[in-house]
Amino acid sequence: MASEWKHYLEEEGYEKFKEAMRLSDEDSKDDPEDEPFRSKYKSREILLEVKEKLKPYLEKNGEQDQELVFLNCVVDLRLGVNYIDTEELHSGEEYLTKVTESTEKYKLDQNAADIYLHALNNLGILWFGRRHPEKALSYLMKAEELYFQYKKEVDGAPKFVAEYLKPNDEEKEKMEHLRNANFENSYTHTLYYMAQVYAKLDESEKSAQCCHKTLQRQLDAHKYNPLDWAINAATLSQYFVTKDEYPQARHCLACAEVIFEEIQFGENENVSEEEKEKNDQGKADIKRCWAKYGLALLEFSRDRLLKATEEETEQDLDETEKEFEKFNLEVTSREKQITCKPLRDFEEARNVFLRVQTWINAAKEFYVFDGRCTDYVELVQDHSKAFKLLAFFELNLDRQCKMHKRRADMLLEVCNELNPQHYLLVVRQLTYELAEIYSGMMDIKYIILKEEGGQPSVHALKKINSLALQSIQKYQAYIDSFKDNKPDLPKDYPELDTRPILVAWFCIGRLYSKIFPLNVKERLDYIKKTEKCYQYLIDYCKGHEKAAECMRGELEVCEEMVALLPVKMEKIRQEAEA
């Protein structure tokens, strides 16, 4: 009987499998939008037809013909994947579960191990798609366990799934090599899916470990898509950035750059616009990751200098030089373009700033304002942040102020171009940041006045007043954006926005107190405005317990000032009348 079903495969079955795979893997890419699964359905029909042809042989032979049983499992596996591809998850699950049940007791058999591993991987994908990451992980961990158990206990790689679907005409030595490569690739897929599942479960360290192993195995096997590999490596770098592990982050980005450059299109190649755009976006995204790296290093260095003693500083330097697992790529020259060590002075910070600025400008070539507005604005915000962080390292106050002025100019330019109706949240962000910048510049001007001593010039006083009023105007615009086209502010602010709004009120009150008045009347008016802002904050917190909790520090100041300001105003009046 075995010869009969094998004869069927040789005469007809293998060709059917070939056609089914072509429809599923190639033709499906060109299916029309109104029939997105047309080729998948045709592929399924062929697989079901072959399964029906094999049915009589299975019924006669039962479990005795294991090769036929495993072939049937492969057909079920392909059907399960097909149903998942066409979003018929319940049917897909049934087929895949049937495969695992049929092959579990043979999982260490050379003829079944890869089938079982594939089924587990696909069940992991299925449950991840259903938003059950814990269940997905259980299948993937089973797959990993099988891989290691098989490698430990069985000599020789298992027969791979695709072998069952075509004639075996390879030499024994070559076949063994193919089997080994395929089995390793199956486990690489397991790791790839595990990385995603762990990320969903907020287990970022395990996700990063799986991602790193996946990328290294893809390199070792010379089996990867350069764009996908580069993007995944750049994304991995951002994990290391969050852990302040800058040597690892830099290494990942350097490797991403090297692998990305493998994407080369000959002049005669027919590259679609879609593919070209995808590559251009990938290039821009890697530049953005580099920029994020530089910004994080600047921020880390600033925080470290603010809080660290000399002893801790030396310790931090040692920690940055620890050994870590690298990819098998030569990227030394790429890594040298930017340091991975904490920055100690303005010159070192400036070098990083200039690199960040270059990467941001390169990313803007793809993420233009017209068409990719949100990304463009984020890049401008990153540019502003770079100036802000560089200003920390600048000791000259005038130059500090000029850096903040650059920030204000670039943010104001983009803010004025945005329609608040379509980009309300972004406009709010920019408006708030502008208010903070003008306020910060005013504070710097105050420090300069104090350091200079003597009688301040009219120009200096006007500049301080102008900055204070600009900051007030931006804070007020931010607050007014919550009116929602109504004349008055809401009685209850959104929970996540409550603190920023109340801080804006607090800052406006403070800013009015900083303005240099022209006369007594103006001075009293500004004090009244300060009192009004502080009283608003007090009244809101009285009616909102959560607001009072999150504004405890500012609330104490407001209560103290509201008690003192009337006394201050009365004293000013008496002095004016005297």
Coordinates of C-alpha atoms in Angstrom, one line a residue:
M1 CA 0.0 0.0 0.0
A2 CA 2.9 2.4 0.8
S3 CA 4.0 2.2 -2.8
E4 CA 0.4 3.1 -4.0
W5 CA 0.2 6.5 -2.2
K6 CA 3.8 7.2 -3.1
H7 CA 3.0 6.5 -6.7
Y8 CA 0.1 8.9 -6.4
L9 CA 2.5 11.6 -5.1
E10 CA 5.0 11.0 -7.9
E11 CA 2.3 11.0 -10.6
E12 CA 0.2 13.9 -9.3
G13 CA 0.5 14.8 -5.7
Y14 CA 3.9 16.6 -5.7
E15 CA 2.7 18.8 -8.6
K16 CA -0.4 19.6 -6.6
F17 CA 1.7 20.5 -3.6
K18 CA 3.9 22.7 -5.7
E19 CA 0.9 24.5 -7.2
A20 CA -0.6 25.0 -3.7
M21 CA 2.6 26.5 -2.4
R22 CA 3.0 28.8 -5.4
L23 CA -0.5 30.1 -5.0
S24 CA -0.1 30.7 -1.2
D25 CA 3.5 32.1 -1.2
E26 CA 3.7 34.0 -4.5
D27 CA 0.4 34.6 -6.3
S28 CA -1.3 35.7 -3.1
K29 CA 0.9 38.8 -3.1
D30 CA -0.9 40.1 -6.3
D31 CA -4.4 39.3 -5.2
P32 CA -6.9 42.2 -5.8
E33 CA -8.1 44.3 -2.8
D34 CA -11.7 43.1 -3.2
E35 CA -10.5 39.5 -3.2
P36 CA -7.5 39.5 -0.8
F37 CA -7.5 35.8 -0.2
R38 CA -8.3 34.5 -3.6
S39 CA -5.0 32.6 -4.1
K40 CA -5.1 31.3 -0.5
Y41 CA -8.6 29.8 -1.1
K42 CA -7.4 28.1 -4.3
S43 CA -4.4 26.8 -2.4
R44 CA -6.7 25.4 0.3
E45 CA -8.9 23.6 -2.3
I46 CA -5.8 21.8 -3.7
L47 CA -4.6 20.8 -0.2
L48 CA -8.1 19.5 0.7
E49 CA -8.2 17.6 -2.6
V50 CA -4.8 15.9 -1.8
K51 CA -5.9 15.1 1.7
E52 CA -9.0 13.4 0.4
K53 CA -6.9 11.4 -2.0
L54 CA -4.7 10.2 0.8
K55 CA -7.6 9.4 3.1
P56 CA -8.3 5.8 1.8
Y57 CA -4.6 4.9 2.3
L58 CA -4.7 6.2 5.8
E59 CA -7.8 4.3 6.7
K60 CA -6.3 1.0 5.5
N61 CA -2.8 1.4 7.0
G62 CA -3.7 3.4 10.2
E63 CA -0.7 4.1 12.4
Q64 CA 1.4 1.3 10.8
D65 CA 2.6 3.6 8.0
Q66 CA 4.2 6.4 10.0
E67 CA 5.5 8.1 6.9
L68 CA 2.0 8.5 5.6
V69 CA 0.7 9.7 9.0
F70 CA 3.4 12.4 9.1
L71 CA 2.7 13.4 5.5
N72 CA -1.0 13.8 6.5
C73 CA 0.2 15.9 9.5
V74 CA 2.1 18.2 7.1
V75 CA -1.0 18.7 5.0
D76 CA -3.0 19.5 8.2
L77 CA -0.2 21.9 9.2
R78 CA -0.3 23.7 5.9
L79 CA -4.1 23.9 6.1
G80 CA -3.9 25.3 9.6
V81 CA -1.6 28.0 8.5
N82 CA -3.8 28.7 5.5
Y83 CA -6.9 29.2 7.7
I84 CA -4.9 31.5 9.9
D85 CA -3.8 33.5 6.9
T86 CA -7.4 33.9 5.8
E87 CA -8.4 35.0 9.3
E88 CA -10.4 31.9 10.1
L89 CA -8.7 31.3 13.4
H90 CA -10.9 28.7 14.9
S91 CA -10.5 26.3 11.9
G92 CA -6.7 27.1 11.9
E93 CA -6.5 26.2 15.6
E94 CA -8.3 22.9 15.0
Y95 CA -5.9 21.8 12.3
L96 CA -2.8 22.8 14.3
T97 CA -4.0 21.2 17.5
K98 CA -4.7 18.0 15.6
V99 CA -1.1 18.1 14.3
T100 CA 0.4 18.5 17.8
E101 CA -1.8 15.7 19.2
S102 CA -0.7 13.4 16.4
T103 CA 3.0 14.2 16.6
E104 CA 3.6 14.8 20.3
K105 CA 4.5 11.2 21.1
Y106 CA 6.9 11.2 18.1
K107 CA 8.4 14.7 18.9
L108 CA 12.0 13.2 19.2
D109 CA 11.5 11.2 16.0
Q110 CA 13.6 12.5 13.1
N111 CA 10.5 12.3 10.8
A112 CA 8.2 14.3 13.1
A113 CA 10.2 16.8 15.2
D114 CA 10.2 19.6 12.7
I115 CA 6.4 19.1 12.1
Y116 CA 5.7 19.3 15.8
L117 CA 8.0 22.4 16.2
H118 CA 6.2 24.2 13.3
A119 CA 2.8 23.5 14.8
L120 CA 3.8 24.9 18.2
N121 CA 5.3 28.0 16.5
N122 CA 2.1 28.6 14.6
L123 CA -0.1 28.0 17.7
G124 CA 2.1 30.6 19.4
I125 CA 1.4 33.1 16.5
L126 CA -2.3 32.3 16.6
W127 CA -2.7 33.0 20.3
F128 CA -0.6 36.1 20.1
G129 CA -2.9 37.4 17.4
R130 CA -5.8 36.7 19.7
R131 CA -4.2 38.9 22.3
H132 CA -3.4 36.0 24.7
P133 CA 0.4 36.4 25.1
E134 CA 0.6 34.1 28.1
K135 CA -0.9 31.2 26.1
A136 CA 1.2 32.1 23.1
L137 CA 4.3 31.9 25.3
S138 CA 3.4 28.5 26.6
Y139 CA 3.5 27.1 23.1
L140 CA 6.7 28.8 22.2
M141 CA 8.4 27.6 25.3
K142 CA 7.3 24.1 24.4
A143 CA 8.9 24.6 21.0
E144 CA 12.2 25.8 22.6
E145 CA 12.2 22.9 25.0
L146 CA 11.8 20.5 22.1
Y147 CA 14.7 22.1 20.2
F148 CA 17.1 21.7 23.1
Q149 CA 15.9 18.2 24.0
Y150 CA 16.2 17.1 20.4
K151 CA 19.7 18.6 20.0
K152 CA 20.8 16.8 23.2
E153 CA 19.3 13.4 22.7
V154 CA 19.1 12.8 18.9
D155 CA 21.9 12.5 16.3
G156 CA 21.2 14.2 13.0
A157 CA 18.8 16.9 12.2
P158 CA 15.1 16.1 11.6
K159 CA 13.3 15.8 8.3
F160 CA 11.9 19.2 7.5
V161 CA 8.3 20.0 6.6
A162 CA 8.9 21.0 3.0
E163 CA 10.6 17.6 2.3
Y164 CA 7.3 15.9 2.5
L165 CA 5.9 18.0 -0.3
K166 CA 8.4 17.3 -3.0
P167 CA 10.4 14.4 -4.4
N168 CA 13.6 13.5 -2.6
D169 CA 16.3 13.9 -5.2
E170 CA 19.1 15.5 -3.1
E171 CA 22.4 13.8 -2.2
K172 CA 22.5 12.5 1.4
E173 CA 25.3 14.9 2.5
K174 CA 23.5 17.9 1.0
M175 CA 20.2 16.8 2.5
E176 CA 21.7 16.5 6.0
H177 CA 23.1 20.1 5.6
L178 CA 19.6 21.3 4.5
R179 CA 17.9 19.6 7.3
N180 CA 20.2 21.1 9.9
A181 CA 19.9 24.6 8.4
N182 CA 16.1 24.2 8.4
F183 CA 15.8 23.0 12.0
E184 CA 18.0 25.9 13.2
N185 CA 15.8 28.3 11.2
S186 CA 12.7 26.9 12.8
Y187 CA 14.1 27.6 16.2
T188 CA 15.2 31.1 15.1
H189 CA 11.5 31.7 14.2
T190 CA 10.6 30.5 17.7
L191 CA 13.0 33.1 19.2
Y192 CA 11.6 35.8 16.9
Y193 CA 8.1 35.2 18.1
M194 CA 9.2 34.9 21.7
A195 CA 10.8 38.4 21.5
Q196 CA 7.4 39.8 20.4
V197 CA 5.5 38.0 23.1
Y198 CA 7.8 39.0 25.9
A199 CA 7.6 42.6 24.7
K200 CA 3.8 42.4 24.9
L201 CA 4.1 41.0 28.5
D202 CA 6.4 44.0 29.4
E203 CA 9.3 41.6 30.0
S204 CA 11.7 43.9 28.1
E205 CA 14.9 42.2 29.2
K206 CA 13.8 38.7 28.0
S207 CA 12.4 40.3 24.8
A208 CA 15.8 41.9 24.1
Q209 CA 17.7 38.7 24.8
C210 CA 15.4 36.8 22.3
C211 CA 15.8 39.6 19.7
H212 CA 19.6 39.6 20.1
K213 CA 19.8 35.8 19.7
T214 CA 17.4 35.9 16.6
L215 CA 19.6 38.6 14.9
Q216 CA 22.8 36.7 15.6
R217 CA 21.4 33.4 14.3
Q218 CA 20.1 35.1 11.2
L219 CA 23.6 36.5 10.6
D220 CA 25.2 33.1 11.2
A221 CA 22.9 31.4 8.8
H222 CA 23.2 34.2 6.2
K223 CA 19.4 34.1 6.2
Y224 CA 17.9 37.5 6.7
N225 CA 16.2 40.4 4.9
P226 CA 18.7 43.4 5.2
L227 CA 16.0 46.0 5.8
D228 CA 14.2 43.9 8.4
W229 CA 17.4 42.9 10.1
A230 CA 18.6 46.6 10.2
I231 CA 15.4 47.9 11.6
N232 CA 15.2 45.2 14.3
A233 CA 18.8 45.9 15.3
A234 CA 18.1 49.6 15.5
T235 CA 15.0 48.9 17.6
L236 CA 17.0 46.7 19.9
S237 CA 19.4 49.6 20.4
Q238 CA 16.6 51.6 22.0
Y239 CA 16.1 48.9 24.6
F240 CA 19.8 49.3 25.6
V241 CA 19.3 53.1 25.6
T242 CA 16.5 52.7 28.2
K243 CA 19.0 50.7 30.4
D244 CA 21.8 53.3 29.9
E245 CA 23.9 50.6 28.2
Y246 CA 25.3 52.9 25.6
P247 CA 28.2 50.6 24.2
Q248 CA 25.6 47.9 23.4
A249 CA 23.2 50.5 21.9
R250 CA 25.9 52.0 19.7
H251 CA 27.0 48.6 18.6
C252 CA 23.5 47.6 17.5
L253 CA 23.1 50.9 15.5
A254 CA 26.5 50.5 13.8
C255 CA 25.5 46.9 12.8
A256 CA 22.1 48.1 11.6
E257 CA 23.8 50.7 9.4
V258 CA 26.3 48.1 7.9
I259 CA 23.6 45.6 7.1
F260 CA 21.2 48.2 5.7
E261 CA 23.9 49.1 3.1
E262 CA 23.6 45.6 1.7
I263 CA 20.4 46.9 0.1
Q264 CA 21.6 47.8 -3.4
F265 CA 19.5 48.1 -6.5
G266 CA 21.1 47.8 -9.9
E267 CA 20.2 50.3 -12.6
N268 CA 18.3 47.7 -14.6
E269 CA 16.4 46.3 -11.7
N270 CA 12.6 47.0 -11.6
V271 CA 12.1 48.3 -8.1
S272 CA 8.6 49.4 -7.2
E273 CA 7.9 52.8 -5.7
E274 CA 6.4 51.0 -2.7
E275 CA 9.7 49.1 -2.1
K276 CA 11.8 52.3 -2.6
E277 CA 9.7 54.2 -0.1
K278 CA 10.0 51.3 2.4
N279 CA 13.7 51.4 2.1
D280 CA 13.9 55.2 2.4
Q281 CA 11.7 55.0 5.5
G282 CA 14.0 52.3 6.9
K283 CA 17.0 54.6 6.4
A284 CA 15.3 57.5 8.0
D285 CA 14.2 55.3 11.0
I286 CA 17.8 54.2 11.6
K287 CA 18.9 57.9 11.6
R288 CA 16.1 58.6 14.1
C289 CA 17.3 55.8 16.4
W290 CA 20.9 57.2 16.2
A291 CA 19.4 60.6 17.1
K292 CA 17.6 59.1 20.1
Y293 CA 20.8 57.5 21.2
G294 CA 22.6 60.8 21.2
L295 CA 19.8 62.6 23.0
A296 CA 19.7 59.9 25.7
L297 CA 23.5 60.0 26.1
L298 CA 23.3 63.8 26.6
E299 CA 20.5 63.5 29.1
F300 CA 22.2 60.7 31.0
S301 CA 25.4 62.7 31.2
R302 CA 23.5 65.8 32.4
D303 CA 21.7 63.8 35.2
R304 CA 24.9 62.1 36.2
L305 CA 26.8 65.4 36.5
L306 CA 23.9 66.8 38.6
K307 CA 23.8 64.1 41.2
A308 CA 27.1 62.2 41.1
T309 CA 30.1 62.6 43.3
E310 CA 33.5 62.2 41.8
E311 CA 33.7 58.6 43.2
E312 CA 30.4 57.7 41.6
T313 CA 31.5 59.3 38.3
E314 CA 34.5 57.1 38.1
Q315 CA 32.4 54.0 38.9
D316 CA 29.9 54.9 36.1
L317 CA 32.8 55.2 33.6
D318 CA 34.0 51.7 34.6
E319 CA 30.5 50.3 34.2
T320 CA 30.1 51.7 30.6
E321 CA 33.2 49.7 29.6
K322 CA 31.9 46.2 30.6
E323 CA 32.1 43.5 28.0
F324 CA 28.9 42.5 26.2
E325 CA 27.9 40.1 23.5
K326 CA 28.5 41.5 20.0
F327 CA 27.3 40.6 16.6
N328 CA 29.9 39.0 14.3
L329 CA 30.3 42.1 12.2
E330 CA 33.2 44.6 11.8
V331 CA 31.8 47.9 12.8
T332 CA 34.6 49.7 14.6
S333 CA 34.8 52.6 12.2
R334 CA 31.0 53.2 12.5
E335 CA 31.2 53.1 16.3
K336 CA 33.9 55.7 16.3
Q337 CA 31.6 58.4 14.9
I338 CA 30.1 58.9 18.4
T339 CA 31.2 58.1 21.9
C340 CA 29.5 55.7 24.3
K341 CA 31.0 57.2 27.4
P342 CA 29.3 59.8 29.7
L343 CA 30.0 63.4 28.6
R344 CA 32.0 65.6 30.9
D345 CA 32.1 69.0 29.4
F346 CA 30.7 71.3 26.7
E347 CA 33.1 70.2 24.0
E348 CA 32.2 66.5 24.4
A349 CA 28.5 67.4 24.5
R350 CA 28.8 69.6 21.4
N351 CA 30.3 66.8 19.4
V352 CA 27.3 64.6 20.3
F353 CA 24.9 67.4 19.6
L354 CA 26.3 67.9 16.1
R355 CA 25.9 64.2 15.3
V356 CA 22.3 64.3 16.6
Q357 CA 21.6 67.4 14.5
T358 CA 23.0 65.7 11.4
W359 CA 20.9 62.6 11.9
I360 CA 17.7 64.6 12.5
N361 CA 18.3 66.6 9.3
A362 CA 18.9 63.3 7.4
A363 CA 15.6 61.8 8.8
K364 CA 13.8 65.0 7.7
E365 CA 14.6 64.2 4.1
F366 CA 12.0 61.4 4.3
Y367 CA 9.7 62.7 7.1
V368 CA 8.7 66.0 5.5
F369 CA 6.1 68.4 6.9
D370 CA 3.7 67.9 4.1
G371 CA 2.5 64.3 4.2
R372 CA 4.3 63.1 7.3
C373 CA 3.5 65.9 9.6
T374 CA 3.4 64.1 13.0
D375 CA 6.8 62.5 12.5
Y376 CA 8.3 65.8 11.2
V377 CA 7.1 67.6 14.4
E378 CA 8.6 64.9 16.6
L379 CA 11.9 65.5 14.8
V380 CA 11.7 69.2 15.4
Q381 CA 10.9 68.5 19.1
D382 CA 14.0 66.2 19.2
H383 CA 16.1 69.0 17.7
S384 CA 14.8 71.4 20.4
K385 CA 15.6 68.9 23.1
A386 CA 19.2 68.6 21.7
F387 CA 19.7 72.4 22.1
K388 CA 18.1 72.2 25.6
L389 CA 20.5 69.5 26.7
L390 CA 23.5 71.2 25.1
A391 CA 22.6 74.4 26.9
F392 CA 23.2 72.6 30.3
F393 CA 26.9 72.1 29.4
E394 CA 27.3 75.8 28.3
L395 CA 28.6 77.9 31.1
N396 CA 28.1 81.3 29.3
L397 CA 24.6 82.5 30.1
D398 CA 24.2 84.7 27.0
R399 CA 25.1 81.7 24.8
Q400 CA 22.7 79.5 26.8
C401 CA 19.9 82.0 26.1
K402 CA 20.7 82.0 22.4
M403 CA 20.3 78.2 22.3
H404 CA 16.9 78.5 24.0
K405 CA 16.0 81.2 21.4
R406 CA 16.8 78.7 18.6
R407 CA 14.5 76.2 20.3
A408 CA 11.7 78.8 20.5
D409 CA 12.1 79.8 16.9
M410 CA 12.0 76.3 15.5
L411 CA 9.0 75.2 17.6
L412 CA 7.1 78.4 16.9
E413 CA 7.6 78.0 13.2
V414 CA 6.1 74.6 13.1
C415 CA 3.4 75.4 15.7
N416 CA 2.1 78.3 13.5
E417 CA 1.8 75.9 10.5
L418 CA -0.4 73.4 12.3
N419 CA -4.2 73.4 12.3
P420 CA -5.3 73.0 16.0
Q421 CA -8.4 71.3 14.9
H422 CA -6.5 68.4 13.3
Y423 CA -3.4 68.4 15.5
L424 CA -4.7 69.7 18.9
L425 CA -2.6 67.4 21.1
V426 CA 0.6 68.3 19.2
V427 CA -0.2 72.0 19.3
R428 CA -0.8 71.8 23.1
Q429 CA 2.6 70.1 23.5
L430 CA 4.4 72.7 21.5
T431 CA 2.6 75.6 23.1
Y432 CA 3.5 74.3 26.6
E433 CA 7.1 73.8 25.6
L434 CA 7.3 77.3 24.2
A435 CA 5.9 78.7 27.5
E436 CA 8.6 76.9 29.4
I437 CA 11.3 78.1 27.0
Y438 CA 10.3 81.8 27.4
S439 CA 10.1 81.4 31.1
G440 CA 13.5 79.8 31.3
M441 CA 15.0 82.5 29.1
M442 CA 13.5 85.1 31.5
D443 CA 15.2 83.4 34.5
I444 CA 18.5 83.4 32.7
K445 CA 18.2 87.2 32.0
Y446 CA 17.4 87.7 35.7
I447 CA 20.6 85.8 36.7
I448 CA 22.6 88.0 34.2
L449 CA 21.1 91.1 35.8
K450 CA 22.0 90.0 39.3
E451 CA 25.6 89.1 38.2
E452 CA 26.2 92.4 36.5
G453 CA 24.9 94.4 39.5
G454 CA 24.3 98.2 39.4
Q455 CA 21.4 99.8 37.7
P456 CA 19.8 97.6 35.0
S457 CA 19.4 99.1 31.5
V458 CA 15.9 99.9 30.1
H459 CA 16.6 97.4 27.3
A460 CA 17.4 94.6 29.8
L461 CA 14.2 95.3 31.7
K462 CA 12.1 95.4 28.6
K463 CA 13.6 92.1 27.5
I464 CA 12.7 90.4 30.7
N465 CA 9.1 91.8 30.6
S466 CA 8.8 90.7 27.0
L467 CA 9.8 87.1 27.8
A468 CA 7.5 87.0 30.8
L469 CA 4.5 88.2 28.7
Q470 CA 5.4 85.7 25.9
S471 CA 5.5 82.9 28.4
I472 CA 2.2 84.0 30.0
Q473 CA 0.6 84.2 26.5
K474 CA 1.6 80.6 25.7
Y475 CA 0.6 79.2 29.0
Q476 CA -2.8 80.9 28.6
A477 CA -3.2 79.6 25.1
Y478 CA -2.5 76.1 26.4
I479 CA -5.1 76.5 29.2
D480 CA -7.7 78.0 26.7
S481 CA -7.3 75.0 24.4
F482 CA -9.4 73.0 27.0
K483 CA -12.4 75.3 26.5
D484 CA -13.5 73.1 23.6
N485 CA -15.0 76.1 21.7
K486 CA -17.0 77.2 24.8
P487 CA -16.6 80.6 26.5
D488 CA -15.5 79.1 29.9
L489 CA -13.1 76.5 31.1
P490 CA -14.6 73.1 32.2
K491 CA -15.3 72.6 35.9
D492 CA -13.4 69.3 35.7
Y493 CA -10.2 68.9 33.8
P494 CA -9.2 65.5 32.2
E495 CA -7.3 63.5 34.8
L496 CA -4.1 63.2 32.8
D497 CA -4.1 66.9 32.0
T498 CA -5.0 68.2 35.4
R499 CA -1.4 68.7 36.7
P500 CA 0.0 70.4 33.5
I501 CA -3.0 72.8 33.5
L502 CA -2.7 73.7 37.2
V503 CA 1.1 74.0 36.8
A504 CA 0.4 76.5 33.9
W505 CA -1.8 78.6 36.3
F506 CA 0.9 78.5 38.9
C507 CA 3.6 79.6 36.4
I508 CA 1.4 82.4 35.1
G509 CA 1.1 83.7 38.7
R510 CA 4.8 83.5 39.2
L511 CA 5.5 85.2 35.9
Y512 CA 3.3 88.2 36.7
S513 CA 5.3 88.7 39.9
K514 CA 8.5 88.8 37.8
I515 CA 7.5 91.7 35.5
F516 CA 9.1 95.1 36.1
P517 CA 6.2 97.6 36.4
L518 CA 6.3 101.1 35.0
N519 CA 4.4 102.6 37.9
V520 CA 2.6 101.7 41.2
K521 CA -0.7 101.1 39.5
E522 CA 0.8 98.6 37.1
R523 CA 2.7 96.9 40.0
L524 CA -0.5 96.5 42.0
D525 CA -2.3 95.1 38.8
Y526 CA 0.3 92.5 38.4
I527 CA 0.2 91.4 42.0
K528 CA -3.6 91.1 41.7
K529 CA -3.2 88.9 38.7
T530 CA -0.7 86.8 40.6
E531 CA -3.2 86.5 43.5
K532 CA -6.0 85.6 41.1
C533 CA -4.0 82.7 39.5
Y534 CA -2.9 81.3 42.9
Q535 CA -6.5 81.6 44.2
Y536 CA -7.8 79.7 41.1
L537 CA -5.4 76.9 41.9
I538 CA -6.5 76.8 45.5
D539 CA -10.2 76.8 44.6
Y540 CA -9.8 74.0 42.1
C541 CA -7.9 71.8 44.5
K542 CA -10.6 72.4 47.2
G543 CA -13.1 70.8 44.9
H544 CA -10.8 68.1 43.6
E545 CA -9.0 65.9 46.1
K546 CA -6.8 64.1 43.5
A547 CA -5.7 67.5 42.1
A548 CA -4.8 68.6 45.7
E549 CA -2.7 65.4 46.0
C550 CA -0.7 65.9 42.8
M551 CA -0.2 69.7 43.4
R552 CA 0.7 69.5 47.1
G553 CA 4.0 71.5 46.8
E554 CA 2.6 74.2 44.6
L555 CA -0.6 74.4 46.7
E556 CA 1.3 75.2 49.8
V557 CA 3.1 78.0 48.1
C558 CA -0.2 79.4 46.7
E559 CA -1.9 79.3 50.1
E560 CA 1.1 81.1 51.7
M561 CA 1.3 83.7 49.0
V562 CA -2.4 84.4 48.9
A563 CA -2.2 85.2 52.6
L564 CA 0.8 87.5 52.1
L565 CA -0.1 89.4 48.9
P566 CA -2.9 91.6 50.3
V567 CA -0.5 92.8 53.0
K568 CA 2.1 93.5 50.4
M569 CA -0.4 95.5 48.2
E570 CA -1.5 97.5 51.2
K571 CA 2.1 98.3 52.1
I572 CA 2.7 99.5 48.4
R573 CA -0.4 101.7 48.5
Q574 CA 0.7 103.3 51.8
E575 CA 4.2 103.9 50.5
A576 CA 2.8 105.5 47.3
E577 CA 0.5 107.8 49.4
A578 CA 3.3 108.9 51.8

